[in-house]
Short mmCIF file of C-alpha atoms in Angstrom, two decimals:
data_model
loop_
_atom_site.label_atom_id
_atom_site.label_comp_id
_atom_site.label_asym_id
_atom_site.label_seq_id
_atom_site.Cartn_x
_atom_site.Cartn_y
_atom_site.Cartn_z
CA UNK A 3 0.00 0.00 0.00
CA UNK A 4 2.91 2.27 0.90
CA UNK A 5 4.37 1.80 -2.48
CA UNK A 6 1.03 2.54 -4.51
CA UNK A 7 0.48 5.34 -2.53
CA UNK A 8 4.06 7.10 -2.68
CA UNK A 9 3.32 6.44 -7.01
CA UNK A 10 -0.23 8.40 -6.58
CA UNK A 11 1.43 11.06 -4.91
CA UNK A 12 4.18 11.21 -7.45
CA UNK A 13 1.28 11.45 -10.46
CA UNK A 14 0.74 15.02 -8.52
CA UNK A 15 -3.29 15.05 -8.37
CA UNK A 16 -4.64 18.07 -7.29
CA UNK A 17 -6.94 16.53 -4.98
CA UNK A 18 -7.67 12.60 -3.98
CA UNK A 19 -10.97 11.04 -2.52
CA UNK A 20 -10.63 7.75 -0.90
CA UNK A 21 -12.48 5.66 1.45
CA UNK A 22 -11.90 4.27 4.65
CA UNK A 23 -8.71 3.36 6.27
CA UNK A 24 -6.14 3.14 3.16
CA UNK A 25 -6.49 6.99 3.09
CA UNK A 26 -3.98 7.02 6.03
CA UNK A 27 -1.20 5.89 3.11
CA UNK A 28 -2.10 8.63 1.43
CA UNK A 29 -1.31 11.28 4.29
CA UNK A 30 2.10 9.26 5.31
CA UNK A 31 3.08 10.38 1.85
CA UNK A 32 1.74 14.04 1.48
CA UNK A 33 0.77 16.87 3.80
CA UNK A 34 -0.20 19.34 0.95
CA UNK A 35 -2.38 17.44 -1.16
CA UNK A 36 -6.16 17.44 -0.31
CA UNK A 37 -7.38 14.43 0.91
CA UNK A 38 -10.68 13.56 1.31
CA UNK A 39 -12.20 10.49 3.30
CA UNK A 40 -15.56 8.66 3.63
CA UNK A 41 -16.86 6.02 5.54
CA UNK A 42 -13.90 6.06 8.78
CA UNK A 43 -15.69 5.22 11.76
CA UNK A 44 -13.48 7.20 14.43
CA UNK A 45 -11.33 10.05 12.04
CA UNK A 46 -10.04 11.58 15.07
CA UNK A 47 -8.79 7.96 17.11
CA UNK A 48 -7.72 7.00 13.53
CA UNK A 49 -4.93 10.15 13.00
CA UNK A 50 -7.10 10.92 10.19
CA UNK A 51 -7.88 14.90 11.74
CA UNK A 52 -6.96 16.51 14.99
CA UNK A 53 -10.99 17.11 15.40
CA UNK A 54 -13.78 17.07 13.64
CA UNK A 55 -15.16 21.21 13.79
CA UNK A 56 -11.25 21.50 12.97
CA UNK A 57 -9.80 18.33 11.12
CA UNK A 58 -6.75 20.68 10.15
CA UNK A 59 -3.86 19.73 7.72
CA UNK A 60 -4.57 18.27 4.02
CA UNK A 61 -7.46 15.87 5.09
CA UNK A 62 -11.35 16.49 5.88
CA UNK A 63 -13.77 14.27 5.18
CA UNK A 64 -17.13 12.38 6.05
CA UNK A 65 -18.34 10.33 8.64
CA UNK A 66 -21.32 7.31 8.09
CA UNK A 67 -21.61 6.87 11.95
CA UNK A 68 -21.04 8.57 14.86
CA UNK A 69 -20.80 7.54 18.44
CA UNK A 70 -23.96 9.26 19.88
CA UNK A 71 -26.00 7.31 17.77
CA UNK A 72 -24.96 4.01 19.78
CA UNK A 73 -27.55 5.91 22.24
CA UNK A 74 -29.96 6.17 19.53
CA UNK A 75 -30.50 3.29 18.99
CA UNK A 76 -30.64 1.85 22.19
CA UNK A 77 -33.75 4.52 22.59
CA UNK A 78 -35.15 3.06 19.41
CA UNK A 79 -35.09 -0.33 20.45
CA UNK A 80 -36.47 0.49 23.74
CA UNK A 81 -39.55 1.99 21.63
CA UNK A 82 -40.02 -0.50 19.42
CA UNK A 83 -39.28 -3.49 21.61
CA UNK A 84 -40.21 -2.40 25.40
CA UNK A 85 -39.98 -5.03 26.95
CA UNK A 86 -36.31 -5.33 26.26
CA UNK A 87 -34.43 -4.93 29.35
CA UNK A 88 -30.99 -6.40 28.49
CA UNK A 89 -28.70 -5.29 25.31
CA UNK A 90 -25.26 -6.47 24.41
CA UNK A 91 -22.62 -4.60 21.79
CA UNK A 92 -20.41 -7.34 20.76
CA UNK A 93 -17.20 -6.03 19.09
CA UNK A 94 -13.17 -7.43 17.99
CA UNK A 95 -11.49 -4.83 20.59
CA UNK A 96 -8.55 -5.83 18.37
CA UNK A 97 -10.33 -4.30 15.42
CA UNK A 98 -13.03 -2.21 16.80
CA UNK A 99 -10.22 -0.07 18.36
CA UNK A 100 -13.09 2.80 18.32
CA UNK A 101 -15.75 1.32 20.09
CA UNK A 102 -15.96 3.28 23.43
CA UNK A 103 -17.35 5.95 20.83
CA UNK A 104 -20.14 3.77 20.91
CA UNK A 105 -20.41 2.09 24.41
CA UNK A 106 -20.15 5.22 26.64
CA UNK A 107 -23.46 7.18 24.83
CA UNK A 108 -24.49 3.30 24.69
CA UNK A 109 -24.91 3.27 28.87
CA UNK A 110 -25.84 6.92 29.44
CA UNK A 111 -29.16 5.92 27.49
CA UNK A 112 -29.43 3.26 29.27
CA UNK A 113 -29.29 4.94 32.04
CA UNK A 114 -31.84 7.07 30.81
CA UNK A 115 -33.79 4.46 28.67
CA UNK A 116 -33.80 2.44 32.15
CA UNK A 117 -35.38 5.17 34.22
CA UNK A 118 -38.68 3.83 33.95
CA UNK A 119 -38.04 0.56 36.71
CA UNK A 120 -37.10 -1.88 34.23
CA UNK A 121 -33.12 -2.64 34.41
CA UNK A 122 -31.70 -1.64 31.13
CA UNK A 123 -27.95 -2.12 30.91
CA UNK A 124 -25.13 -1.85 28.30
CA UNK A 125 -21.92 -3.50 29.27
CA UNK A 126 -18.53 -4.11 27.43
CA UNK A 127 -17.69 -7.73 26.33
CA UNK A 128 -14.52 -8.49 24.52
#
């Protein structure tokens, strides 16, 4: 990947879109070509931008997902299914290096979701 990327830099594009995680290539090689991302789960954890109001450098991008939807759904599933008292997010931590985005919005609705006497909990299972 190094290799192909160092060529596409070479080729001197004025701009390059790419999605998901080979993008990071891409920035070893240049810091002045644009670089634009879709589809990265956590751009920030990744080393993709320093934030997301700011991503900063060569590289912006767009997100499919973000972590405060985790809580989302949990609401959603409460709604349609309420009698639901017990959820599990099942995740690789070894791949799924970003999933804390998703676990800690994950118990504050449960928290929340849980309020009404029933015992609605999120917990983290490697």
């Amino acid at each position: 990947m190094q290799r192909f990327a160092k060529e596409l830099v070479a080729s001197q594009p004025t701009s390059f879109f790419h999605q998901a995680h080979p993008a990071l290539w891409l920035l070893k090689q240049t810091r002045t070509i644009p670089i634009i991302f879709a589809t990265v789960v956590d751009p920030v954890g990744s080393g993709f931008v320093a934030s997301l109001p700011r991503p900063g450098g060569n590289v912006t991008g767009f997100i499919n997902i973000e972590g405060s939807m985790a809580g989302k759904w949990l609401e959603l599933l409460k709604e349609i299914a309420p009698r639901v008292n017990r959820v599990a997010i099942l995740f690789n931590p070894a791949t799924a290096t970003y999933a804390e985005n998703f676990l800690n919005p994950s118990k504050a609705a449960a928290a929340v979701v849980g309020s009404g006497g029933d015992r609605s909990t999120c917990s983290r299972h490697a």
